[in-house]
CSV table of C-alpha atoms in Angstrom, one decimal:
chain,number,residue,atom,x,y,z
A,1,UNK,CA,0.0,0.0,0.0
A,2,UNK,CA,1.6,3.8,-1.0
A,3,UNK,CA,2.4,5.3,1.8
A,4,UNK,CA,1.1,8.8,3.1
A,5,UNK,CA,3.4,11.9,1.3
A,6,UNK,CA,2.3,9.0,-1.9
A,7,UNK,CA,-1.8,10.1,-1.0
A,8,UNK,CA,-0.1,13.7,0.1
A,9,UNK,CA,1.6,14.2,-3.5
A,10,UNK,CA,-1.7,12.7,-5.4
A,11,UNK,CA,-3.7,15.2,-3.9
A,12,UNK,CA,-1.2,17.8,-5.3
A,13,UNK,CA,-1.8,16.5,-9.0
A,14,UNK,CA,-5.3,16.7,-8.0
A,15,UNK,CA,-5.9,20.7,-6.8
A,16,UNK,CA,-2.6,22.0,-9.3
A,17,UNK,CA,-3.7,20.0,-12.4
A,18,UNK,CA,-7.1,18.0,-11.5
A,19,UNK,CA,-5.9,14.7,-12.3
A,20,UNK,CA,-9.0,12.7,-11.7
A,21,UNK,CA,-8.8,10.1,-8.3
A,22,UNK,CA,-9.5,7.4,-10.9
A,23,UNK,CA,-6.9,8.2,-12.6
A,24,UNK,CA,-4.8,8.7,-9.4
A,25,UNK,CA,-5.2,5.6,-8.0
A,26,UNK,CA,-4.8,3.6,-11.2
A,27,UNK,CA,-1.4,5.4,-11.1
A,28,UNK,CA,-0.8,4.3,-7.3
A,29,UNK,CA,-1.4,1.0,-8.2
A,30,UNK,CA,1.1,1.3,-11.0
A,31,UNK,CA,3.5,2.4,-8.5
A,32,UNK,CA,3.2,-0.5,-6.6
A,33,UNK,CA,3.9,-2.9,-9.0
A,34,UNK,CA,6.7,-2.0,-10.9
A,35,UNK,CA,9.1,-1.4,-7.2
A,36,UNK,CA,11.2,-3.7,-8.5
A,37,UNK,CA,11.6,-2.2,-11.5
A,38,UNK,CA,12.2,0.9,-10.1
A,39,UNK,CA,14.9,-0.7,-8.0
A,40,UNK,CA,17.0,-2.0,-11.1
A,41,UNK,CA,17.0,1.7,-13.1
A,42,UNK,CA,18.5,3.2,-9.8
A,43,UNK,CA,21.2,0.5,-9.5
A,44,UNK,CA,22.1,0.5,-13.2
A,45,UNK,CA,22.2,4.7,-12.9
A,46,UNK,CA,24.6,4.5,-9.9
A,47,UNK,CA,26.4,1.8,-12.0
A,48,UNK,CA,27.0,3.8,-14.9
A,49,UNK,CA,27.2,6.9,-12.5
A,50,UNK,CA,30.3,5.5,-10.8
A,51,UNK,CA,31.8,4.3,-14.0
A,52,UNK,CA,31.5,7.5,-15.4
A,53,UNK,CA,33.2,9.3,-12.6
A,54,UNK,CA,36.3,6.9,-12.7
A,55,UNK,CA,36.2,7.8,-16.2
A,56,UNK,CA,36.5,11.5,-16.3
A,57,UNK,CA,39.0,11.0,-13.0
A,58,UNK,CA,41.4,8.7,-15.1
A,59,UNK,CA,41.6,11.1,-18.1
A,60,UNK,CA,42.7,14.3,-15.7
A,61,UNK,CA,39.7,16.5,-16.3
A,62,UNK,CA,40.5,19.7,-14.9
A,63,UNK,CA,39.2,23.1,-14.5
A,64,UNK,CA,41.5,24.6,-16.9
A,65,UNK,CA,39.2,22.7,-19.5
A,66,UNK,CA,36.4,25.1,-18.9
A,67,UNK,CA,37.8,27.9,-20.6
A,68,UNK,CA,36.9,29.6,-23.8
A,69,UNK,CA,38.4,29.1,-27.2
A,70,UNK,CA,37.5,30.9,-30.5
A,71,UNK,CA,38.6,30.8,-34.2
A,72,UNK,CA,40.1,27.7,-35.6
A,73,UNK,CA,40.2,26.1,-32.4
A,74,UNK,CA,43.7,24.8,-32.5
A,75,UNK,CA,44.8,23.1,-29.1
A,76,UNK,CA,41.4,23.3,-27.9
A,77,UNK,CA,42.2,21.6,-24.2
A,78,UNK,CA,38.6,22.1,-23.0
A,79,UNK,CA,37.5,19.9,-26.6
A,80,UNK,CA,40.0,17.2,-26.1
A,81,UNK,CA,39.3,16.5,-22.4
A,82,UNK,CA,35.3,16.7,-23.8
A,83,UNK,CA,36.5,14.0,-26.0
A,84,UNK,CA,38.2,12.1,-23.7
A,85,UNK,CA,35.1,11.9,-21.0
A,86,UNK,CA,33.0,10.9,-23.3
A,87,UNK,CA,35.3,8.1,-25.1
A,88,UNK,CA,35.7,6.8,-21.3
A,89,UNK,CA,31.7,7.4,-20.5
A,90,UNK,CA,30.8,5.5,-23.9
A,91,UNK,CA,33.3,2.9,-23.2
A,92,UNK,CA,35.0,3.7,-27.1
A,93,UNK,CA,38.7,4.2,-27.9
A,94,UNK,CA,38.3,7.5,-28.9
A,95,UNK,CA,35.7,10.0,-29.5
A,96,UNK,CA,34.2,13.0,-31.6
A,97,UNK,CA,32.5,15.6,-29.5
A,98,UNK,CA,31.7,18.7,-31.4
A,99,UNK,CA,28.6,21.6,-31.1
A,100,UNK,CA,28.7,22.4,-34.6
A,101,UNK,CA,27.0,18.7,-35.0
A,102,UNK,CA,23.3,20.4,-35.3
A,103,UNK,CA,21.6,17.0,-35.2
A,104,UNK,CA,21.8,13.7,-34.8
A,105,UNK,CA,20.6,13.4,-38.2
A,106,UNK,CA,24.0,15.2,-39.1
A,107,UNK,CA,25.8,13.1,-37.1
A,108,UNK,CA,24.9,9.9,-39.1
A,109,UNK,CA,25.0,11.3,-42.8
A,110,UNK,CA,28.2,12.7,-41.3
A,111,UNK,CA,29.5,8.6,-40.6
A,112,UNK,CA,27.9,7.4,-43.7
A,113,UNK,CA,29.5,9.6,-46.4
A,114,UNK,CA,32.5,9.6,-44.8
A,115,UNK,CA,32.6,6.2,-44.6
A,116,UNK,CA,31.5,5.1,-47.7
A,117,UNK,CA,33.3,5.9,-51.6
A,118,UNK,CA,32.1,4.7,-55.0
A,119,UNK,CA,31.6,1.0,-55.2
A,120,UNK,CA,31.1,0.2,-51.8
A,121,UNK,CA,28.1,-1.4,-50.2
A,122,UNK,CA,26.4,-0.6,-47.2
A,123,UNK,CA,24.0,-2.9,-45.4
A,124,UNK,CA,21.4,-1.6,-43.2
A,125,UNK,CA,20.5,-4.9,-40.7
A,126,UNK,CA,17.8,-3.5,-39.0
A,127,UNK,CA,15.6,-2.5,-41.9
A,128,UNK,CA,15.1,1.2,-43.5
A,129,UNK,CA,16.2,4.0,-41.2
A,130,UNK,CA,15.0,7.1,-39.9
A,131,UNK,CA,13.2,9.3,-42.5
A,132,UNK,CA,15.7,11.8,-42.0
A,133,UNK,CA,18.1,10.1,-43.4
A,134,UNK,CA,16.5,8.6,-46.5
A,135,UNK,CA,17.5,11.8,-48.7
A,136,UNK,CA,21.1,11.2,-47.6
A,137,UNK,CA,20.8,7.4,-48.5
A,138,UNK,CA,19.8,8.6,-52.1
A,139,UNK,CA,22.5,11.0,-52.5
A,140,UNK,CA,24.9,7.8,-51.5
A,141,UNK,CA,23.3,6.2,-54.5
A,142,UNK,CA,23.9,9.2,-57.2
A,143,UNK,CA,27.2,8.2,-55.6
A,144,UNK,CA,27.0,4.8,-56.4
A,145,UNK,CA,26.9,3.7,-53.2
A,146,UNK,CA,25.2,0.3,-53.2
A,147,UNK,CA,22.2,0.5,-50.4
A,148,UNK,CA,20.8,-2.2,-49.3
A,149,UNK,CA,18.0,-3.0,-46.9
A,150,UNK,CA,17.6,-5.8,-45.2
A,151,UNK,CA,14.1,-6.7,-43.8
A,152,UNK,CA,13.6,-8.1,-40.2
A,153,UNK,CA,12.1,-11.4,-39.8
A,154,UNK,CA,8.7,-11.2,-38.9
A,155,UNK,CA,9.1,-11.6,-35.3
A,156,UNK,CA,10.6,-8.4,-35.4
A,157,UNK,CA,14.3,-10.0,-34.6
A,158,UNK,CA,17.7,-9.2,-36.8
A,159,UNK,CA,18.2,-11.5,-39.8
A,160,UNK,CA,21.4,-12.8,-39.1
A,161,UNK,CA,21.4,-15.7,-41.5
A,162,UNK,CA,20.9,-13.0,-44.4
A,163,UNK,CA,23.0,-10.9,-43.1
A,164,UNK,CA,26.1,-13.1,-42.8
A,165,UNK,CA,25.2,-14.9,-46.3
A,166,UNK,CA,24.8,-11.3,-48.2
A,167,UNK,CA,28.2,-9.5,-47.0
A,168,UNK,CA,30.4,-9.3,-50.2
A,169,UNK,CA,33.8,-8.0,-50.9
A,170,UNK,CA,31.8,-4.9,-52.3
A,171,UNK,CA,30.2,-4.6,-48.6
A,172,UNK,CA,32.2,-1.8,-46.3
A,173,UNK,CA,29.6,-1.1,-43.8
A,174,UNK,CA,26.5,-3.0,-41.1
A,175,UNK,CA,24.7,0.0,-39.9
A,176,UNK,CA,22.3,-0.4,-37.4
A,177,UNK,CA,19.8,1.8,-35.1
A,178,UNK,CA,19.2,0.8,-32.1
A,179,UNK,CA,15.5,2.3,-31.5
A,180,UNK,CA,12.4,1.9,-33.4
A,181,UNK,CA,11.8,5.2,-34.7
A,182,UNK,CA,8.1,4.7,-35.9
A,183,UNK,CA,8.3,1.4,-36.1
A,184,UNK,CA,6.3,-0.8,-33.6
A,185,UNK,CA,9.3,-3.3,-33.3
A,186,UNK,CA,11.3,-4.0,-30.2
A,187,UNK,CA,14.4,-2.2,-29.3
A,188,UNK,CA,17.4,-3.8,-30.2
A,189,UNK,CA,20.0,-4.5,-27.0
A,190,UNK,CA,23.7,-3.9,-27.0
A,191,UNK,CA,24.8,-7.2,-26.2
A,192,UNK,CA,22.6,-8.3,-29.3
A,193,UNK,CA,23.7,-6.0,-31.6
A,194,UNK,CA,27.3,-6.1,-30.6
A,195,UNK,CA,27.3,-10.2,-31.0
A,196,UNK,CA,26.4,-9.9,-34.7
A,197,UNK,CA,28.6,-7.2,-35.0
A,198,UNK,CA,31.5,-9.5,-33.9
A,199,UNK,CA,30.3,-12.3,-36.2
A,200,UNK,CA,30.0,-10.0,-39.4
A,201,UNK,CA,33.5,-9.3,-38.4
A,202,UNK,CA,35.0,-12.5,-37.9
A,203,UNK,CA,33.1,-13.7,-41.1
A,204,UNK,CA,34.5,-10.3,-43.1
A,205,UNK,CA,37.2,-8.7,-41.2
A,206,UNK,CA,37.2,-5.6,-43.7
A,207,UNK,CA,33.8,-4.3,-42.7
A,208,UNK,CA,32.8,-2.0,-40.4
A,209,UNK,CA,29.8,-1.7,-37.8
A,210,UNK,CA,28.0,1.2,-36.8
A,211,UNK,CA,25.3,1.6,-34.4
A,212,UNK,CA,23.1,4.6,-34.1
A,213,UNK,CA,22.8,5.1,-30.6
A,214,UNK,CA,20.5,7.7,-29.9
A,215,UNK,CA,18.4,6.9,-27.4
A,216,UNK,CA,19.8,4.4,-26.1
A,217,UNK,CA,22.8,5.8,-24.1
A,218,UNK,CA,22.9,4.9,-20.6
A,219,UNK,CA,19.9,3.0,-20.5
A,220,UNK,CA,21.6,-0.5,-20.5
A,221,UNK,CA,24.4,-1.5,-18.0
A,222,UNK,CA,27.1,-1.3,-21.5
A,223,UNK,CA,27.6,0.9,-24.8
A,224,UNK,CA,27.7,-1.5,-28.4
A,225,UNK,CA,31.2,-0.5,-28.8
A,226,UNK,CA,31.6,-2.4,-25.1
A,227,UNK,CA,30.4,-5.4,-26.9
A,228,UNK,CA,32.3,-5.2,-30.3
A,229,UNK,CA,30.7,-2.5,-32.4
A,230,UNK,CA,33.5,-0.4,-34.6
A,231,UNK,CA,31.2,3.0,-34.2
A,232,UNK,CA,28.2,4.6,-32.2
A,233,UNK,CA,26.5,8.1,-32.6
A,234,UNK,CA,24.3,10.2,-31.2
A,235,UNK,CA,23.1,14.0,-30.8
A,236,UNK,CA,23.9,15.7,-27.1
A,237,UNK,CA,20.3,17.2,-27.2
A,238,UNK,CA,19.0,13.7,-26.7
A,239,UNK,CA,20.3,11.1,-23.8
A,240,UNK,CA,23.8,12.3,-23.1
A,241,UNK,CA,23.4,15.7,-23.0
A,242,UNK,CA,20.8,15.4,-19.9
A,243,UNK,CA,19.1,18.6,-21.1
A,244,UNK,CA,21.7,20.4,-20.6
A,245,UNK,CA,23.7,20.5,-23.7
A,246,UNK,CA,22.6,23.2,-25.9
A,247,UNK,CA,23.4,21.6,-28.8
A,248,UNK,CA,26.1,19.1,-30.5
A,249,UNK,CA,26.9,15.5,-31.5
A,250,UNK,CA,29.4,12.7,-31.2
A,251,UNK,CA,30.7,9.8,-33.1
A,252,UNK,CA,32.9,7.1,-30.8
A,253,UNK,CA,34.8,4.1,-31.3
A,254,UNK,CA,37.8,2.7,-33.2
A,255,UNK,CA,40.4,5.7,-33.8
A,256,UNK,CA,41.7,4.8,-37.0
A,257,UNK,CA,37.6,5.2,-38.3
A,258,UNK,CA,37.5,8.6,-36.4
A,259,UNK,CA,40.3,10.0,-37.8
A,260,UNK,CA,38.7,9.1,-41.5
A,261,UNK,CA,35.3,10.7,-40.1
A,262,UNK,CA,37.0,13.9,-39.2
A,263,UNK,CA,38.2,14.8,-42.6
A,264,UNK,CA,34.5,14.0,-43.7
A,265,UNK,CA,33.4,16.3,-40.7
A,266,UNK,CA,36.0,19.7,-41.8
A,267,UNK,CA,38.6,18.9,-44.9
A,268,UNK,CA,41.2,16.4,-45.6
A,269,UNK,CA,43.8,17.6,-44.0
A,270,UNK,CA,42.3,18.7,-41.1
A,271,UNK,CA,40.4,16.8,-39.4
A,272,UNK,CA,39.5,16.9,-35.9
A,273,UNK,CA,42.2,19.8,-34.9
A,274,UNK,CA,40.0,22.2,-35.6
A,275,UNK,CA,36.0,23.2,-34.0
A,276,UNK,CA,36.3,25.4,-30.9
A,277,UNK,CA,34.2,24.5,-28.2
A,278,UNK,CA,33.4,28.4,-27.4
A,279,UNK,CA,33.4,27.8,-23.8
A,280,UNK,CA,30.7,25.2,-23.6
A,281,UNK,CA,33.1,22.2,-22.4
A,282,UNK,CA,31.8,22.8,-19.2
A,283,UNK,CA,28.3,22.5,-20.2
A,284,UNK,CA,28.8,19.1,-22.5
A,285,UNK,CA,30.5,18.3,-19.5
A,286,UNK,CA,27.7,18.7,-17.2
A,287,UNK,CA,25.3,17.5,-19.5
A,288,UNK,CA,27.7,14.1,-19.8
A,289,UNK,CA,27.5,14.2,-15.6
A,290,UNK,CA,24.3,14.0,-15.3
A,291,UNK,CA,22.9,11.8,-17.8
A,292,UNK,CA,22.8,8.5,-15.7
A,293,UNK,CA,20.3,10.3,-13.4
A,294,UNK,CA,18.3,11.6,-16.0
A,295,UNK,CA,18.1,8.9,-18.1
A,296,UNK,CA,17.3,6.9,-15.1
A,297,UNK,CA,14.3,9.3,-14.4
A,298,UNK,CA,13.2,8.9,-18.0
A,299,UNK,CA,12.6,5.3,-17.8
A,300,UNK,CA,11.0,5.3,-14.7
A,301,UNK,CA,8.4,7.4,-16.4
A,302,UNK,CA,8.3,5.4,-19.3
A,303,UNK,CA,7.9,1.9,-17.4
A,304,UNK,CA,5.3,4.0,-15.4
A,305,UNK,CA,3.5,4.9,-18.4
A,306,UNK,CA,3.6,1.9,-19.8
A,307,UNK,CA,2.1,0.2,-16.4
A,308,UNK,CA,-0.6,3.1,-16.1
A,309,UNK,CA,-1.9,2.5,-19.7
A,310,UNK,CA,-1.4,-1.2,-19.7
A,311,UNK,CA,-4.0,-1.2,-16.7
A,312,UNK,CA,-6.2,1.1,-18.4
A,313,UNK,CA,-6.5,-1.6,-20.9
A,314,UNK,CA,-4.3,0.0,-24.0
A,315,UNK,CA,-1.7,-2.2,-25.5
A,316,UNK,CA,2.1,-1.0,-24.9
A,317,UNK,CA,5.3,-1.8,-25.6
A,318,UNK,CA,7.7,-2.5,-24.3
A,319,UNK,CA,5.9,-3.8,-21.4
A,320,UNK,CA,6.5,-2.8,-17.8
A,321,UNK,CA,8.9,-5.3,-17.0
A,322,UNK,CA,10.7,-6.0,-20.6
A,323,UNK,CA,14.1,-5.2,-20.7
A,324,UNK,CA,15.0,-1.9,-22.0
A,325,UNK,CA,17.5,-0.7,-24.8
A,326,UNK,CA,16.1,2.7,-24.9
A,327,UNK,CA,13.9,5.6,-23.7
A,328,UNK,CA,11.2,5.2,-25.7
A,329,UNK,CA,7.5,3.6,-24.6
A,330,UNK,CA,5.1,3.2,-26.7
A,331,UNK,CA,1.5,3.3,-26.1
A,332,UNK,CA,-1.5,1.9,-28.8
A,333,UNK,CA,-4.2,4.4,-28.5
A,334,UNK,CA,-6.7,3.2,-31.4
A,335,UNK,CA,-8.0,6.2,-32.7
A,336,UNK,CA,-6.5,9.8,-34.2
A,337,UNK,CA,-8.2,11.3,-31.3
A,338,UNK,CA,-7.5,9.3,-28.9
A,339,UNK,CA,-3.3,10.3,-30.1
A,340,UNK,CA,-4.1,13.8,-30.5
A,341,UNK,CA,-5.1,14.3,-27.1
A,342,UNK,CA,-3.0,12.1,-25.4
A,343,UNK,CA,-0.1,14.7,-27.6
A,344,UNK,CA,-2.1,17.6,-26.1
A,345,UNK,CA,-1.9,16.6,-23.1
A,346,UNK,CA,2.3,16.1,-23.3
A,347,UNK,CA,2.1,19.4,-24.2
A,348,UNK,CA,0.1,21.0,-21.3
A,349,UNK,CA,1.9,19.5,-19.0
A,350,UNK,CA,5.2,20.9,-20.3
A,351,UNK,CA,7.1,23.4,-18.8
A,352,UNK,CA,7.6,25.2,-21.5
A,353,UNK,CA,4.9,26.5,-24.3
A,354,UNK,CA,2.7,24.4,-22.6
A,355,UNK,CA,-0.2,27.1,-23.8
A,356,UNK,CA,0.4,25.5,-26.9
A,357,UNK,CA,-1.3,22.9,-28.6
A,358,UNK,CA,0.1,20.5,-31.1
A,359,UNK,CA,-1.6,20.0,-34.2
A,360,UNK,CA,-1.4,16.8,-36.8
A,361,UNK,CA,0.5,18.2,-40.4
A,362,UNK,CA,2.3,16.8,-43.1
A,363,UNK,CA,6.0,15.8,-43.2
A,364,UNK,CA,8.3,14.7,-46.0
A,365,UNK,CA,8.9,11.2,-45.7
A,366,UNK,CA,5.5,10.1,-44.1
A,367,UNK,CA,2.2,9.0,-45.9
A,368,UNK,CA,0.3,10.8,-43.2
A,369,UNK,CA,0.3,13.3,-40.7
A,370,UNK,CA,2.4,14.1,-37.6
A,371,UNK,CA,1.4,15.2,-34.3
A,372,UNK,CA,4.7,16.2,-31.9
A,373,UNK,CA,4.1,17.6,-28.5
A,374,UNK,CA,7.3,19.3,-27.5
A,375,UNK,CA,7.6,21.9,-24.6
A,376,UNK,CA,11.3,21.8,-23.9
A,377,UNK,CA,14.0,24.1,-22.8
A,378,UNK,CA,16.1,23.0,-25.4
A,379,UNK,CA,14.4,22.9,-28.8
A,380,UNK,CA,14.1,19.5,-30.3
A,381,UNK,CA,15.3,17.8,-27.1
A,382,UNK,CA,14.0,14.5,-26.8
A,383,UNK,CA,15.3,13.7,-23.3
A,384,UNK,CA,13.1,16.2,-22.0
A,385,UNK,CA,9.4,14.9,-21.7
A,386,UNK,CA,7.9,14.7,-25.5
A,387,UNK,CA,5.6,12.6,-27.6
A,388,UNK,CA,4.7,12.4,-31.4
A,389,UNK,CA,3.1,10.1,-33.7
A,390,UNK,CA,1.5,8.9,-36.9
A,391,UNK,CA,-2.0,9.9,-37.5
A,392,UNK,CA,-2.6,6.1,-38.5
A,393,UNK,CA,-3.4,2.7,-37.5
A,394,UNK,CA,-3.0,1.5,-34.8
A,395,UNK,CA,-2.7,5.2,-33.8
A,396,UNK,CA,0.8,4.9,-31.4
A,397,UNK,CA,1.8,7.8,-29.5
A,398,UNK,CA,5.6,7.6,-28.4
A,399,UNK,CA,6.5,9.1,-25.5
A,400,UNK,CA,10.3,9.8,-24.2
A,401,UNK,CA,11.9,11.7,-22.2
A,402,UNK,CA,11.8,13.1,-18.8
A,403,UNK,CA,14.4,15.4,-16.7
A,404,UNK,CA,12.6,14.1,-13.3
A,405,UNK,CA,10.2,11.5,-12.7
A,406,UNK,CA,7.8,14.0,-11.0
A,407,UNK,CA,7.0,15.7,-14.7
A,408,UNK,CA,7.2,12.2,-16.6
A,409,UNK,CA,4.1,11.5,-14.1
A,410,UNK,CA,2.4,14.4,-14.8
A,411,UNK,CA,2.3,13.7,-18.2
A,412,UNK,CA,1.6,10.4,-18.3
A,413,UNK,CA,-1.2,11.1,-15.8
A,414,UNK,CA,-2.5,14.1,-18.0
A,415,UNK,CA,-2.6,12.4,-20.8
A,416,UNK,CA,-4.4,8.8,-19.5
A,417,UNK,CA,-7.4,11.4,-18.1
A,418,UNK,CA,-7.0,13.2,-21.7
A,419,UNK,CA,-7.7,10.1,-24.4
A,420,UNK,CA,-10.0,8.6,-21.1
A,421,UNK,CA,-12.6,11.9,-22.0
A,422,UNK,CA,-12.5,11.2,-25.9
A,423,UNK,CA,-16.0,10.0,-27.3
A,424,UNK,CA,-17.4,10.7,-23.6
């Protein structure tokens, strides 16, 4: 049974936002189940917590890295002790931190063209990618880049078997993403994702791996590269940059990769010497320092959403108790209106533009219209509490992010009373 400042917080929600007490006590039930799981996130935060401390004490980070640098950025020592955490925090080699990465999009057409020449192959292993990237996917075919994508078996699982059988001397490249993007499949884990990567090695030794990681930092006890990927990337506005980091990328793993990705990132010649960090190394720093916690707090709101809605009687996935590779939980609300208000209600309970209310519009890529609820300090952030979705079948809403678990229950709670009102 939840004890009393549990009832003394509920009624709170109740006279701030008037969460309904049906609502409420579907949520304290919630609560009570998933204790356990609530006990794992906080041991695998102070896990990844303590390992990240050791890490940024064994590369000598000092104060004198928090001060400014302009221009070309030569000898940058705030950048290279940024690089250095965050190969140690990632468990990579090396590392490529940089703000003038504007997306984690850029970040991954970054690694793909600069990667891949004429005549090579590239084999995506967990199906089509991200929208975003599928204009930068063309443009590696006007390059004749040979794309090829390789469909998941139907329980949603890697095709290994096709995989190993279709790598060629022509192939130079296994990408894979880690999350689901729209995509109503599982997440894929690091240790499953690095074990094939280590097979396509040993059964090609000349091709690389690459994992897009976004989302999925810290939410799993290793990195890929930990168990054998070549490369991971992200954007800082998403898990490791705890909503703190205003803006940026990275790209870590095996140096002699890097060093080929940062003449892809400036000019041959260049390479990663130059990019100053402005003065925000502290910042990405903090950001980096924070994000077991707040990664942590993000999947206790999404295993708490997941719980709520799963005993409301809406399907979900991943369930309450799966294990996670990632931040986002997605929850089957059946009808557009049903998804636009449970987006609405993401956005009231924002603190940010939370006056606002998302409406459903076209995007290029999609066959149908988008709904995104966003109220975040940092625009586009997606470790800060957001949700978006296709206005089709079966009408999913995915929900991600949270700086504290207090606003990820806010909105999950907001939004359960929202779609619970539709066709009333």
């Amino acid at each position: 049974m939840p004890d009393f400042n549990l009832y003394k917080t509920d009624r709170l929600y109740r006279q701030l936002y008037g969460i309904s007490e049906q609502t409420l006590a579907l949520s304290r039930h919630a609560l009570g189940d998933i204790e356990g799981e609530f006990r794992s996130i906080d041991e695998l935060s102070q896990h990844r917590q303590l390992r990240l401390i050791k890490g940024l004490q064994d590369t000598g980070l000092a104060e004198s890295a928090f001060g400014n640098n302009t221009g070309y950025g030569y000898s940058d020592a705030g950048r290279e002790q940024l690089e250095r955490s965050f190969a140690a925090a990632l468990e990579a080699e090396e590392a490529i931190v940089r703000l003038q990465f504007s997306s984690g999009t850029h970040v991954l057409a970054t690694c793909l063209l600069g990667l891949l020449a004429p005549g090579d192959e590239v084999i995506f292993a967990t199906g089509r990618p991200y929208d975003t990237l599928l204009d930068t996917l063309s443009y590696l075919r006007q390059r004749q880049v040979k794309v090829v994508e390789l469909d998941l078996r139907e329980d949603g699982t890697i095709n290994q078997e096709a995989l190993l059988t279709g790598l060629s001397g022509r192939t130079r490249l296994v990408y894979f993403q880690k999350s689901r993007g729209y995509d109503l499949r599982e997440t894929f884990l690091s240790r499953e994702i690095g074990r094939i990567c280590t097979e396509v090695s040993q059964e090609r030794p000349g091709v690389w791996t690459m994992v897009d990681n976004c989302y999925g930092e810290f939410t799993e006890e290793h990195e890929p590269t930990w168990y054998g990927a070549d490369l991971i990337a992200g954007s800082l506005i998403k898990n490791p940059g705890a909503g703190i980091a205003p803006t940026g990328g990275y790209i870590a793993g095996r140096p002699d990769l890097l060093e080929r990705l940062s003449a892809a990132m400036t000019a041959p010649g260049v390479g990663r010497h130059i990019g100053p960090q402005l003065g925000f190394s502290r910042i990405l720093l903090q950001g980096l320092y924070f994000a077991p916690l707040v990664v942590g707090e993000a999947l206790k709101g999404a295993i708490h959403a997941a719980r709520l809605f799963e005993l409301a009687g809406y399907e979900v996935s991943p369930v309450p108790d799966a294990t996670r590779g990632d931040i986002v939980q997605v929850v089957k609300l059946g009808s557009e209106a049903g998804l636009i208000a449970f987006c609405e209600a993401i956005q009231r309970a924002a603190p940010v533009d939370s006056f606002v209310t998302p409406i459903p519009a076209p995007m290029p890529g999609y066959d149908c219209d988008i709904i995104m609820a966003s109220g975040s300090f940092i625009q586009g952030s997606s470790i800060e509490l957001s949700a978006d979705g296709p206005l089709r079948q079966p009408y999913a809403a995915f929900l991600q992010g949270a700086l504290n678990f207090a606003s990820a229950r806010l909105g999950a709670l907001m939004a359960l009373d929202a779609v619970s009102k539709v066709g009333e």
